[in-house]
C-alpha atoms as an extended CHARMM CRD file, in Angstrom:
* protein
*
        99  EXT
         1         1  MET       CA              0.0000000000        0.0000000000        0.0000000000  PROA      1               0.0000000000
         2         2  ASN       CA              1.4090000000        3.3880000000       -0.9820000000  PROA      2               0.0000000000
         3         3  LYS       CA              1.9140000000        5.9400000000        1.8190000000  PROA      3               0.0000000000
         4         4  TYR       CA              1.5450000000        9.7120000000        1.5850000000  PROA      4               0.0000000000
         5         5  GLN       CA              1.5060000000       12.7960000000        3.8190000000  PROA      5               0.0000000000
         6         6  THR       CA             -1.4100000000       15.0870000000        4.6610000000  PROA      6               0.0000000000
         7         7  GLY       CA             -1.4200000000       17.8560000000        2.0390000000  PROA      7               0.0000000000
         8         8  ASP       CA             -0.1590000000       15.6460000000       -0.8060000000  PROA      8               0.0000000000
         9         9  LYS       CA             -2.0060000000       15.3890000000       -4.0970000000  PROA      9               0.0000000000
        10        10  VAL       CA             -2.3620000000       11.7060000000       -4.9660000000  PROA      10              0.0000000000
        11        11  ARG       CA             -2.9730000000       10.5850000000       -8.5560000000  PROA      11              0.0000000000
        12        12  ILE       CA             -4.9640000000        7.3690000000       -8.8940000000  PROA      12              0.0000000000
        13        13  SER       CA             -5.0170000000        5.8150000000      -12.3810000000  PROA      13              0.0000000000
        14        14  ALA       CA             -6.8980000000        2.9440000000      -13.9680000000  PROA      14              0.0000000000
        15        15  SER       CA             -6.8020000000        1.2430000000      -17.3410000000  PROA      15              0.0000000000
        16        16  PHE       CA             -9.5820000000       -0.6620000000      -19.0580000000  PROA      16              0.0000000000
        17        17  THR       CA             -8.9630000000       -3.4310000000      -21.5880000000  PROA      17              0.0000000000
        18        18  ASP       CA            -11.0820000000       -5.6490000000      -23.7870000000  PROA      18              0.0000000000
        19        19  SER       CA            -10.9750000000       -9.4590000000      -23.9860000000  PROA      19              0.0000000000
        20        20  ALA       CA             -7.8910000000       -9.2290000000      -26.2400000000  PROA      20              0.0000000000
        21        21  SER       CA             -6.0980000000       -7.0680000000      -23.6120000000  PROA      21              0.0000000000
        22        22  ALA       CA             -6.2580000000       -4.0000000000      -25.8640000000  PROA      22              0.0000000000
        23        23  LEU       CA             -6.9920000000       -0.6840000000      -24.1730000000  PROA      23              0.0000000000
        24        24  THR       CA            -10.6060000000        0.3190000000      -24.6930000000  PROA      24              0.0000000000
        25        25  ASP       CA            -12.9650000000        3.0900000000      -23.6300000000  PROA      25              0.0000000000
        26        26  PRO       CA            -15.8860000000        1.6490000000      -21.6640000000  PROA      26              0.0000000000
        27        27  THR       CA            -19.4130000000        2.9450000000      -22.1750000000  PROA      27              0.0000000000
        28        28  VAL       CA            -19.4400000000        4.5380000000      -18.7020000000  PROA      28              0.0000000000
        29        29  VAL       CA            -16.4480000000        5.0750000000      -16.3690000000  PROA      29              0.0000000000
        30        30  LEU       CA            -16.9890000000        5.8240000000      -12.6790000000  PROA      30              0.0000000000
        31        31  PHE       CA            -14.7870000000        6.4550000000       -9.6590000000  PROA      31              0.0000000000
        32        32  GLN       CA            -15.7180000000        6.0620000000       -6.0000000000  PROA      32              0.0000000000
        33        33  GLY       CA            -13.5020000000        7.2360000000       -3.1870000000  PROA      33              0.0000000000
        34        34  ALA       CA            -13.7560000000        7.7980000000        0.5400000000  PROA      34              0.0000000000
        35        35  SER       CA            -11.7060000000        9.6390000000        3.1140000000  PROA      35              0.0000000000
        36        36  PRO       CA            -10.8650000000        8.1610000000        6.5240000000  PROA      36              0.0000000000
        37        37  LEU       CA            -13.4230000000       10.6140000000        7.9500000000  PROA      37              0.0000000000
        38        38  GLY       CA            -16.2060000000        8.8700000000        6.0140000000  PROA      38              0.0000000000
        39        39  THR       CA            -16.6640000000       11.5000000000        3.3050000000  PROA      39              0.0000000000
        40        40  ALA       CA            -17.4420000000        9.6120000000        0.0920000000  PROA      40              0.0000000000
        41        41  SER       CA            -17.8140000000       10.7220000000       -3.5040000000  PROA      41              0.0000000000
        42        42  THR       CA            -18.7220000000        9.1860000000       -6.8390000000  PROA      42              0.0000000000
        43        43  LEU       CA            -17.4400000000       10.6990000000      -10.0810000000  PROA      43              0.0000000000
        44        44  THR       CA            -18.6290000000        9.9410000000      -13.6120000000  PROA      44              0.0000000000
        45        45  TYR       CA            -16.4850000000       10.5770000000      -16.7020000000  PROA      45              0.0000000000
        46        46  LEU       CA            -17.9510000000       13.3580000000      -18.9070000000  PROA      46              0.0000000000
        47        47  THR       CA            -20.0670000000       14.5840000000      -15.9690000000  PROA      47              0.0000000000
        48        48  ASP       CA            -17.3430000000       15.3380000000      -13.4100000000  PROA      48              0.0000000000
        49        49  ALA       CA            -14.2130000000       17.1560000000      -14.6080000000  PROA      49              0.0000000000
        50        50  ALA       CA            -12.1390000000       15.5630000000      -11.8220000000  PROA      50              0.0000000000
        51        51  LEU       CA            -12.3120000000       12.1620000000      -13.5890000000  PROA      51              0.0000000000
        52        52  VAL       CA             -9.8950000000       12.6550000000      -16.4870000000  PROA      52              0.0000000000
        53        53  LYS       CA             -9.2840000000       10.5540000000      -19.5980000000  PROA      53              0.0000000000
        54        54  ASP       CA             -5.5520000000       10.4700000000      -20.4220000000  PROA      54              0.0000000000
        55        55  SER       CA             -5.8120000000        8.3540000000      -23.5600000000  PROA      55              0.0000000000
        56        56  THR       CA             -7.8030000000        5.4120000000      -24.8680000000  PROA      56              0.0000000000
        57        57  GLY       CA             -8.6950000000        3.2360000000      -21.8820000000  PROA      57              0.0000000000
        58        58  ILE       CA             -6.6150000000        5.1890000000      -19.3330000000  PROA      58              0.0000000000
        59        59  TYR       CA             -8.2220000000        7.4730000000      -16.7250000000  PROA      59              0.0000000000
        60        60  HSD       CA             -7.1460000000        9.2300000000      -13.5390000000  PROA      60              0.0000000000
        61        61  VAL       CA             -8.3550000000       11.1850000000      -10.5250000000  PROA      61              0.0000000000
        62        62  ASP       CA             -6.2120000000       13.5480000000       -8.4260000000  PROA      62              0.0000000000
        63        63  ILE       CA             -7.0790000000       13.5540000000       -4.7240000000  PROA      63              0.0000000000
        64        64  SER       CA             -5.9240000000       16.2520000000       -2.2950000000  PROA      64              0.0000000000
        65        65  VAL       CA             -5.4970000000       14.3570000000        0.9510000000  PROA      65              0.0000000000
        66        66  THR       CA             -6.6460000000       16.2030000000        4.0570000000  PROA      66              0.0000000000
        67        67  ALA       CA             -6.6970000000       13.5440000000        6.7700000000  PROA      67              0.0000000000
        68        68  SER       CA             -4.5170000000       10.6930000000        7.9670000000  PROA      68              0.0000000000
        69        69  GLY       CA             -5.7150000000        7.1220000000        7.6430000000  PROA      69              0.0000000000
        70        70  ILE       CA             -6.7520000000        4.7270000000        4.8790000000  PROA      70              0.0000000000
        71        71  TRP       CA             -8.3490000000        6.1470000000        1.7130000000  PROA      71              0.0000000000
        72        72  PRO       CA            -10.1770000000        3.3850000000       -0.2480000000  PROA      72              0.0000000000
        73        73  TYR       CA            -11.1220000000        3.8770000000       -3.9040000000  PROA      73              0.0000000000
        74        74  ARG       CA            -12.7120000000        2.0500000000       -6.8030000000  PROA      74              0.0000000000
        75        75  PHE       CA            -12.7600000000        2.5810000000      -10.5690000000  PROA      75              0.0000000000
        76        76  TYR       CA            -15.4330000000        0.6870000000      -12.4440000000  PROA      76              0.0000000000
        77        77  ALA       CA            -17.0270000000        0.6390000000      -15.8760000000  PROA      77              0.0000000000
        78        78  THR       CA            -20.3590000000       -0.4570000000      -17.2460000000  PROA      78              0.0000000000
        79        79  GLY       CA            -21.4570000000       -1.4770000000      -20.7070000000  PROA      79              0.0000000000
        80        80  SER       CA            -18.7300000000       -2.1380000000      -23.2510000000  PROA      80              0.0000000000
        81        81  GLY       CA            -15.4450000000       -2.7550000000      -21.3960000000  PROA      81              0.0000000000
        82        82  GLN       CA            -17.1610000000       -3.5910000000      -18.1000000000  PROA      82              0.0000000000
        83        83  SER       CA            -14.6340000000       -4.1410000000      -15.3130000000  PROA      83              0.0000000000
        84        84  ALA       CA            -13.6110000000       -2.8920000000      -11.8790000000  PROA      84              0.0000000000
        85        85  MET       CA            -10.4470000000       -2.1230000000       -9.9340000000  PROA      85              0.0000000000
        86        86  GLU       CA            -10.1900000000       -1.3540000000       -6.2190000000  PROA      86              0.0000000000
        87        87  GLY       CA             -7.3910000000       -0.1850000000       -4.0110000000  PROA      87              0.0000000000
        88        88  ALA       CA             -6.4390000000        2.0280000000       -1.1190000000  PROA      88              0.0000000000
        89        89  PHE       CA             -3.6240000000        4.2550000000        0.0040000000  PROA      89              0.0000000000
        90        90  ALA       CA             -2.4690000000        5.3570000000        3.4410000000  PROA      90              0.0000000000
        91        91  VAL       CA             -1.8510000000        8.8590000000        4.7210000000  PROA      91              0.0000000000
        92        92  ALA       CA              0.5290000000        9.0940000000        7.6580000000  PROA      92              0.0000000000
        93        93  ARG       CA             -0.4180000000       10.8860000000       10.8360000000  PROA      93              0.0000000000
        94        94  THR       CA              1.4300000000       14.1620000000       11.3090000000  PROA      94              0.0000000000
        95        95  GLU       CA              2.2080000000       16.2520000000       14.3600000000  PROA      95              0.0000000000
        96        96  PHE       CA              1.3860000000       19.3570000000       12.3130000000  PROA      96              0.0000000000
        97        97  SER       CA             -2.2860000000       18.6910000000       11.4140000000  PROA      97              0.0000000000
        98        98  GLY       CA             -4.3860000000       21.8150000000       11.7720000000  PROA      98              0.0000000000
        99        99  ARG       CA             -1.4000000000       24.1910000000       11.9450000000  PROA      99              0.0000000000
């Protein structure tokens, strides 16, 4: 699990492939993420500017981390290219939070 510091901007990327392992753009691409404080969000490509397409089949979200703890996330796609990918990253506790 990758570790970061409070205040970092973390880039989370995902790639989507077809049955021949070629990169493909799914019909719908979504991202779900949650902070350790329980704040959750869902982003949809072409609706939310924070979910960015880098190239065919490759997408990313940049997250500004504001709290220490575990930040779980999930990319998933529906329709053509349906698949899912989950992960999490850790943010270390700091003695300087709130200063």
